[in-house]
Coordinates of C-alpha atoms (C1' of nucleotides) in Angstrom, one line a residue:
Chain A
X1 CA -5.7 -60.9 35.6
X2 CA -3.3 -63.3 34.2
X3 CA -0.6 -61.4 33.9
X4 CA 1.2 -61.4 37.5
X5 CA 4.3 -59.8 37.1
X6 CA 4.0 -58.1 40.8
X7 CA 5.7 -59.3 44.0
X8 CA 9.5 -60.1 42.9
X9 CA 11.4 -62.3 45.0
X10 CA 12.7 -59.6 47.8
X11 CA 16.6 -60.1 47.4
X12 CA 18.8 -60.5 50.6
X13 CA 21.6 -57.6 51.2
X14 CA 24.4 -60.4 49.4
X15 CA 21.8 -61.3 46.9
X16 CA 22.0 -57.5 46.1
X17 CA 25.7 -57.2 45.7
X18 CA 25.6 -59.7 43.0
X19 CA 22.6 -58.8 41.4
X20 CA 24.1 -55.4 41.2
X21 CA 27.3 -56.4 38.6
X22 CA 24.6 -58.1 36.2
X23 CA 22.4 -54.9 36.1
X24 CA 25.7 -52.8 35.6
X25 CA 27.5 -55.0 33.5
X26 CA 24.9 -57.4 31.5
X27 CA 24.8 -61.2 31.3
X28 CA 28.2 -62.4 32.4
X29 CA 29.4 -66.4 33.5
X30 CA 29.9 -66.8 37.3
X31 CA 34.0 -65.9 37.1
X32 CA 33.0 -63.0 35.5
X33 CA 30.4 -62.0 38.0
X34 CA 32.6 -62.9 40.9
X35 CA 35.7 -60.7 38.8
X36 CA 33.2 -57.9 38.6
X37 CA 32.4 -57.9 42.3
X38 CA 33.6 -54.2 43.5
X39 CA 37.3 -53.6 45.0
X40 CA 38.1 -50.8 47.0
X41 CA 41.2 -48.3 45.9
X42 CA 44.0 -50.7 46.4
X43 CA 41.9 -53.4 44.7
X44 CA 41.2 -55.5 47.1
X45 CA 37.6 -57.2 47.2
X46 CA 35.2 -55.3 49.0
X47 CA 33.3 -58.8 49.8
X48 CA 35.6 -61.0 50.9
X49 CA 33.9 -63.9 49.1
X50 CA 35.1 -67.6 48.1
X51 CA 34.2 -68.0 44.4
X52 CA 31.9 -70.8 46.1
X53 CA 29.8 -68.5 47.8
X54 CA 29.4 -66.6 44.8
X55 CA 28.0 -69.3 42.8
X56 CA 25.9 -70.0 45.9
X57 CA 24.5 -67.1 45.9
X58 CA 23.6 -67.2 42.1
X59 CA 22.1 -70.7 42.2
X60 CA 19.5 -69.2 44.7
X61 CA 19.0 -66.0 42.7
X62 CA 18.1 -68.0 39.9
X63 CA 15.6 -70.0 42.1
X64 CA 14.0 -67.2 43.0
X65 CA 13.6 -66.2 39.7
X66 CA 15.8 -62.7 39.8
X67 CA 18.0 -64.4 37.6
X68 CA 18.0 -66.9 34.5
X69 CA 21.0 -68.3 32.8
X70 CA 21.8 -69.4 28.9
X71 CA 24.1 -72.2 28.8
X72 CA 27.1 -71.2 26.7
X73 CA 30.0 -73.7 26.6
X74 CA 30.6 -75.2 29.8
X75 CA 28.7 -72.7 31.8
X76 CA 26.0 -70.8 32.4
X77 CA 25.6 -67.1 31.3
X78 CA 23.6 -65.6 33.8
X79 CA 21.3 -62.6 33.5
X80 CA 18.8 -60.7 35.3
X81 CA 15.4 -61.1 34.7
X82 CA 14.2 -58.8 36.9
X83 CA 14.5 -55.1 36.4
X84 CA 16.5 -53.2 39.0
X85 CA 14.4 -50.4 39.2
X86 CA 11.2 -53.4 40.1
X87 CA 13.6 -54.5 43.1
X88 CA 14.5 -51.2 44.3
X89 CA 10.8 -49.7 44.1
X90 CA 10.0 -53.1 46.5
X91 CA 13.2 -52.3 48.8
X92 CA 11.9 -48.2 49.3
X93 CA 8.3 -49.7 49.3
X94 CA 8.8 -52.2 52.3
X95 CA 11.0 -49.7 54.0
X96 CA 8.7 -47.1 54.1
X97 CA 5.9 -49.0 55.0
X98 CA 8.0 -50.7 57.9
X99 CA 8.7 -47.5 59.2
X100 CA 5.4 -46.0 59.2
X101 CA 2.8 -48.2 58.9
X102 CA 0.1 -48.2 61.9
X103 CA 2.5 -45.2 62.8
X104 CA 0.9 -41.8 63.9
X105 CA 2.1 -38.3 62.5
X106 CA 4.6 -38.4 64.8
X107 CA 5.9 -41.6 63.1
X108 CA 5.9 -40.4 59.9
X109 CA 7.7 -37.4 60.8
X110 CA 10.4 -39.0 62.1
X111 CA 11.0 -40.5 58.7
X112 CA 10.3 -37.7 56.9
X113 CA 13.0 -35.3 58.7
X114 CA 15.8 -38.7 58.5
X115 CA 14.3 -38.3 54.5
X116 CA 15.5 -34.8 54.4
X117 CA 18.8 -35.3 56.1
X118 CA 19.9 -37.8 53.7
X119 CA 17.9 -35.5 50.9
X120 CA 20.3 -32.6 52.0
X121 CA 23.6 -34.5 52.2
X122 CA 23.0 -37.6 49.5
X123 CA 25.8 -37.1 46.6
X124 CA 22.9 -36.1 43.8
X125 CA 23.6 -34.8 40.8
X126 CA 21.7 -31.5 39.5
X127 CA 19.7 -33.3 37.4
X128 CA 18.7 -36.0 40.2
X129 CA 17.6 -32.9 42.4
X130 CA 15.2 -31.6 39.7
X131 CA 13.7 -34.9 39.3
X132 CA 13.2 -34.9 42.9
X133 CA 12.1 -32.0 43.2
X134 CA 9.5 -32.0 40.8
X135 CA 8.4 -35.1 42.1
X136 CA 8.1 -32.8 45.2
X137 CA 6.0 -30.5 43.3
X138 CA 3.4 -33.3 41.8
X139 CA 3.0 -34.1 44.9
X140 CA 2.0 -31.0 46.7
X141 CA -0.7 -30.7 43.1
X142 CA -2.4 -33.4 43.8
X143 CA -2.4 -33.1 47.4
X144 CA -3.9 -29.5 47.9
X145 CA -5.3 -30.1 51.4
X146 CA -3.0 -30.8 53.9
X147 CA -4.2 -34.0 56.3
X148 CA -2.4 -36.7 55.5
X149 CA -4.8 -39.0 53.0
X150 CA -5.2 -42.7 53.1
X151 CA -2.5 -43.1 50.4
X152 CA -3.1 -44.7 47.2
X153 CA -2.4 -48.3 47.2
X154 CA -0.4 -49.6 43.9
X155 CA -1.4 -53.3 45.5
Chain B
X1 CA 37.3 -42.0 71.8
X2 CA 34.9 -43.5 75.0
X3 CA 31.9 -42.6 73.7
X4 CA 30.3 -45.6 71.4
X5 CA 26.6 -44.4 71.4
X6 CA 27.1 -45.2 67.5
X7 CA 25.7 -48.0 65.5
X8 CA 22.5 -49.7 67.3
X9 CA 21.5 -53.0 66.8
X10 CA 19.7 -53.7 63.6
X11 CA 15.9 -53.8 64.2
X12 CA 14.2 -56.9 62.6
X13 CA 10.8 -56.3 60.8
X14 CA 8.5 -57.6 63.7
X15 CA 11.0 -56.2 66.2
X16 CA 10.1 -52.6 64.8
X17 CA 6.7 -53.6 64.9
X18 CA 7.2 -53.5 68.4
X19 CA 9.1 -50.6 68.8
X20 CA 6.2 -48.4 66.9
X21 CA 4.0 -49.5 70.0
X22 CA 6.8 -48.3 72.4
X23 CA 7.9 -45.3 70.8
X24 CA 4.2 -43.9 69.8
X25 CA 2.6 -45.2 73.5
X26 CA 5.7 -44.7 75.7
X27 CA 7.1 -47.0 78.7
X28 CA 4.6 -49.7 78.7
X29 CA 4.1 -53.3 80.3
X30 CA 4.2 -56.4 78.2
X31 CA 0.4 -56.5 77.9
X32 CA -0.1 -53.1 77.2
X33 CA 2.3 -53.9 74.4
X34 CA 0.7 -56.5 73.0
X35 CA -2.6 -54.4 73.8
X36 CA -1.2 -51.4 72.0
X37 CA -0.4 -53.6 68.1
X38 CA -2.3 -52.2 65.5
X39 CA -5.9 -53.4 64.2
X40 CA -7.6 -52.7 61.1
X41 CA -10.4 -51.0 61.1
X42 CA -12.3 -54.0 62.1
X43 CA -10.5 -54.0 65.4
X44 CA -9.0 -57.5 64.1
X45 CA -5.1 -57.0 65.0
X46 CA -3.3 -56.6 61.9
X47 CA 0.0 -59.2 62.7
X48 CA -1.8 -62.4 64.2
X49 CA 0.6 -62.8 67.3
X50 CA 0.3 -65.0 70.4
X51 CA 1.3 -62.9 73.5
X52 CA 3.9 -64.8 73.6
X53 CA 5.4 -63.8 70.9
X54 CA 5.1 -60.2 71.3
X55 CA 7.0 -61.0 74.8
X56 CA 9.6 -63.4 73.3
X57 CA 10.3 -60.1 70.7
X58 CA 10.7 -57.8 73.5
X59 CA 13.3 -60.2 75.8
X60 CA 15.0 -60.2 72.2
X61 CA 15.2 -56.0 71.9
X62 CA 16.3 -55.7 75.5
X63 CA 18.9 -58.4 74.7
X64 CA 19.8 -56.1 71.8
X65 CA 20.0 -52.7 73.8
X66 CA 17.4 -51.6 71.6
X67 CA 15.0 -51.1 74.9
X68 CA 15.4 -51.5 78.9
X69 CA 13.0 -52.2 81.3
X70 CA 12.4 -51.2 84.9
X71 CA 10.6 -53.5 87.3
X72 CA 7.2 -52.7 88.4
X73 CA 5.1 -55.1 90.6
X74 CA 5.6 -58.5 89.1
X75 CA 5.8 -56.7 85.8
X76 CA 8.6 -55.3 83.8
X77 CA 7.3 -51.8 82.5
X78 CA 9.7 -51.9 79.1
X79 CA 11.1 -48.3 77.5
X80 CA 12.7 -47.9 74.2
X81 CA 16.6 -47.3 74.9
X82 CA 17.2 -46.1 71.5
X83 CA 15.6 -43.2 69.5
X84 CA 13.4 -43.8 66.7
X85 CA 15.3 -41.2 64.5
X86 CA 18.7 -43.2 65.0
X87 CA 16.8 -46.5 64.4
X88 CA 15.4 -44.7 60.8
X89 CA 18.1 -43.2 60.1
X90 CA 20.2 -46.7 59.7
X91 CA 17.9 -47.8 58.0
X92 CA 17.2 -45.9 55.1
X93 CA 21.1 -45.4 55.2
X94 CA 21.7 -49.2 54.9
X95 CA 19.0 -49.4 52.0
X96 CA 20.6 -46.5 50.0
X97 CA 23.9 -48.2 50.7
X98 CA 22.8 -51.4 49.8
X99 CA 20.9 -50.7 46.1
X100 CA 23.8 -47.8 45.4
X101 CA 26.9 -48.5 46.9
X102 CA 29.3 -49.5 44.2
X103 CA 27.5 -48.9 41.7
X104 CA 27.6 -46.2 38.8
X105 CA 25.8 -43.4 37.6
X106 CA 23.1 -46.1 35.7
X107 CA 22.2 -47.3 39.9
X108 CA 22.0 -44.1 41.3
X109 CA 19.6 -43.0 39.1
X110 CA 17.3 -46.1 39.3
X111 CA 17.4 -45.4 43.0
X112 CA 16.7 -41.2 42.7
X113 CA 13.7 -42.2 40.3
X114 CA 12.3 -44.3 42.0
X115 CA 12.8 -42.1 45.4
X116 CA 11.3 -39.0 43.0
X117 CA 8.3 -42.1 42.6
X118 CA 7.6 -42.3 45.7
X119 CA 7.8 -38.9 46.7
X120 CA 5.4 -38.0 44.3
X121 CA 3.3 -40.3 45.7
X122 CA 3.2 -40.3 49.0
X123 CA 0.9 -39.2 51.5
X124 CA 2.8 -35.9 53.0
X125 CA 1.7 -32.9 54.5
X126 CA 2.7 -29.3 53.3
X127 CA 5.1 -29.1 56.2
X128 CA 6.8 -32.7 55.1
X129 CA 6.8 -31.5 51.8
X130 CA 8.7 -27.9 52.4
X131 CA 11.0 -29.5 54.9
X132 CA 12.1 -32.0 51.9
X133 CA 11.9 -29.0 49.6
X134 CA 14.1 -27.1 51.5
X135 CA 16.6 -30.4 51.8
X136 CA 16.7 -30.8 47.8
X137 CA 17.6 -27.0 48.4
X138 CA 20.8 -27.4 50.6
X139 CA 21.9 -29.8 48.7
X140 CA 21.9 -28.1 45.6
X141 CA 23.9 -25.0 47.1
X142 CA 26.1 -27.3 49.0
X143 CA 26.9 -29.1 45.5
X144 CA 27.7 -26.8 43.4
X145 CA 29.1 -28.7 40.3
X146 CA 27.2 -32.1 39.5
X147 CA 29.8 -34.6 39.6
X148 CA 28.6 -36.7 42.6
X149 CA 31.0 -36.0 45.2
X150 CA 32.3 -39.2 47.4
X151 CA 29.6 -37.9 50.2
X152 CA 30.3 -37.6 53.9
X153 CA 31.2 -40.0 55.9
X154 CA 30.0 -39.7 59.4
X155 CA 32.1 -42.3 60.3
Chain C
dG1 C1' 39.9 -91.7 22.9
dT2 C1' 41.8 -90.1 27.6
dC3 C1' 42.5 -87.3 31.3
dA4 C1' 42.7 -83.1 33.8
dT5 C1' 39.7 -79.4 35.0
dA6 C1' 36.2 -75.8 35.2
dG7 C1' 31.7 -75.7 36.3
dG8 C1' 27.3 -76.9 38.1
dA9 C1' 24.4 -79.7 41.5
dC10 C1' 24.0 -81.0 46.0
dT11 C1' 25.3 -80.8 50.9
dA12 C1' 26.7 -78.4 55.2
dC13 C1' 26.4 -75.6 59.1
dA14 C1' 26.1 -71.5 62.2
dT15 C1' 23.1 -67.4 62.9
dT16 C1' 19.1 -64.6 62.7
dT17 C1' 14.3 -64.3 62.4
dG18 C1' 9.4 -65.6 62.9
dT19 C1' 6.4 -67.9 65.9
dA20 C1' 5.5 -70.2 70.0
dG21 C1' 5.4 -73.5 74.1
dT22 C1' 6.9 -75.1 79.0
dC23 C1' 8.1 -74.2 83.6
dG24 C1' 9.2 -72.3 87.8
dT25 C1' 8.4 -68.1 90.6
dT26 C1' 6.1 -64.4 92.6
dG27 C1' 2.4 -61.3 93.7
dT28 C1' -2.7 -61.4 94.8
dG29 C1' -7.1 -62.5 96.5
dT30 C1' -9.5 -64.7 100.3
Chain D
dA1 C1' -1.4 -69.3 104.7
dC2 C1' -2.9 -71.2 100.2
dA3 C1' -4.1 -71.7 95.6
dC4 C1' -3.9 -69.7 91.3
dA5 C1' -3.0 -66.5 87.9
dA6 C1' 0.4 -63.6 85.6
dC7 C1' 5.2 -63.0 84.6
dG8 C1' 9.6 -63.7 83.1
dA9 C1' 13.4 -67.2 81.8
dC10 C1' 14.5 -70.8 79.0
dT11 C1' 13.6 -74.0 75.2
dA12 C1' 11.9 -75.2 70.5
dC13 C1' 11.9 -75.4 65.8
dA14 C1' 11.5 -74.3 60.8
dA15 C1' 12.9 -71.0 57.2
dA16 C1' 16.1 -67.7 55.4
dT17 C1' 20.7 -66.1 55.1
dG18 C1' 25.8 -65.9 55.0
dT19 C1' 29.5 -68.6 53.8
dA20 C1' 31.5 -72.6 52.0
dG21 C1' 32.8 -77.5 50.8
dT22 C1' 32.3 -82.1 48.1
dC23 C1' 31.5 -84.6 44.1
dC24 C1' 30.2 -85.9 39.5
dT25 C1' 30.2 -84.5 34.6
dA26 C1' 30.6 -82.3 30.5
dT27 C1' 34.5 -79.8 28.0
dG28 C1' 38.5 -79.1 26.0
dA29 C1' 43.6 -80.2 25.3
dC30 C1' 46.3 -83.8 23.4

DNA sequence: GTCATAGGACTACATTTGTAGTCGTTGTGT
DNA sequence: ACACAACGACTACAAATGTAGTCCTATGAC
């Protein structure tokens, strides 16, 4: 009961860009960070961000508790404490559930077909579409029937 | 080059709230809108709006494109003016761009486990189920190697 | 010890979103 | 015709987001 680790901060579509280089790269200072935001094939910034706006954006990821910081020198080395995979499960969560809650088959169809379009043409690797695809499999196990149940509810 | 029917508007959370109503219900008045919101089992409505808010979301979809409207009586009788399938599909393409673009092998697997997650556990029907089966399929024969391609662009 | 400077804290401001309210108009019932 | 109820148009306002700027301080170079 104590422990509530549940119900991250839900990071904004900049706030993910930045969170992003500290998952890939570790704890880095904010130049770093902003030097390890991605560039396209002629190198130039993909973001077109001031430094400022990086450090912006850090300050509030920190307040939001996606990120905490060690003071080293003169700065701050900042580094996430919150696991990616925590903020993407939320991300697919909400989606889903924005796109088919209180929805009828026909809703959920909709989203299950645009699933399998970007299923078919996603860049996976082999070992991606076997994870998938037993995932697929589990599924159809523990679902034997075929109306769709009253899910289960992580909460 | 003329035709633009290409990227709609950007649906907020409560604005696709509203579109669920139009696109499950079809063509309706503001009321029936409002009417037509989900409950709980309780019958108690399950986002606590005041009518008016419900109607200051819909002036803000037709100001978007996302819906038009055809006077009837005093009444405007409003009509989704863009398909639910586009409206998905941009969205669960901006979330998969958003957590993996730019990002190396380490984020695209966070993101396929925790699709393979949620697949697993979802509430799908057989049908859902083979039509993803079958996606995981094509995309294995259309990928023959595993280094993830750069995928399609649709443009 | 002094001074330039990198860095962090605080401030700024337009836009979008969530959530409504006010007001004037128009159709409706009698 | 008249009064009123229902509608839509316009207005309101706080929080979150995108995008930066200002300013003071601790750090490091001499």
């Amino acid at each position: 009961m104590a422990a509530e680790k549940h119900e991250p901060p839900a990071l904004s579509p900049t706030e993910w860009e930045v969170m992003k280089v500290l998952w890939e790269r570790g704890p880095l200072a904010a130049r770093d960070v902003f030097a390890g935001l991605p560039r396209d094939a002629r190198g130039k910034p993909v973001h077109d961000w001031a430094y400022r706006t990086v450090k912006t954006l850090l300050s509030r990821l920190v307040a939001k508790g996606a990120l905490d910081y060690e003071q080293v020198g003169n700065s701050y080395l900042y580094r996430a404490a919150v696991a990616q995979e925590a903020m993407a499960r939320q991300e697919v969560g909400g989606l889903l559930d924005r796109l088919t809650s209180h929805t009828g088959a026909a809703g959920r169809k909709v989203v299950s077909t645009v699933l399998a379009q970007f299923l078919g043409d996603a860049e996976l690797s082999d070992d991606e579409v076997r994870q998938l695809q037993a995932a697929l499999e589990r599924n159809r196990r523990a679902a034997p029937g075929k109306p769709p149940r009253r899910g289960g509810r992580s909460k």
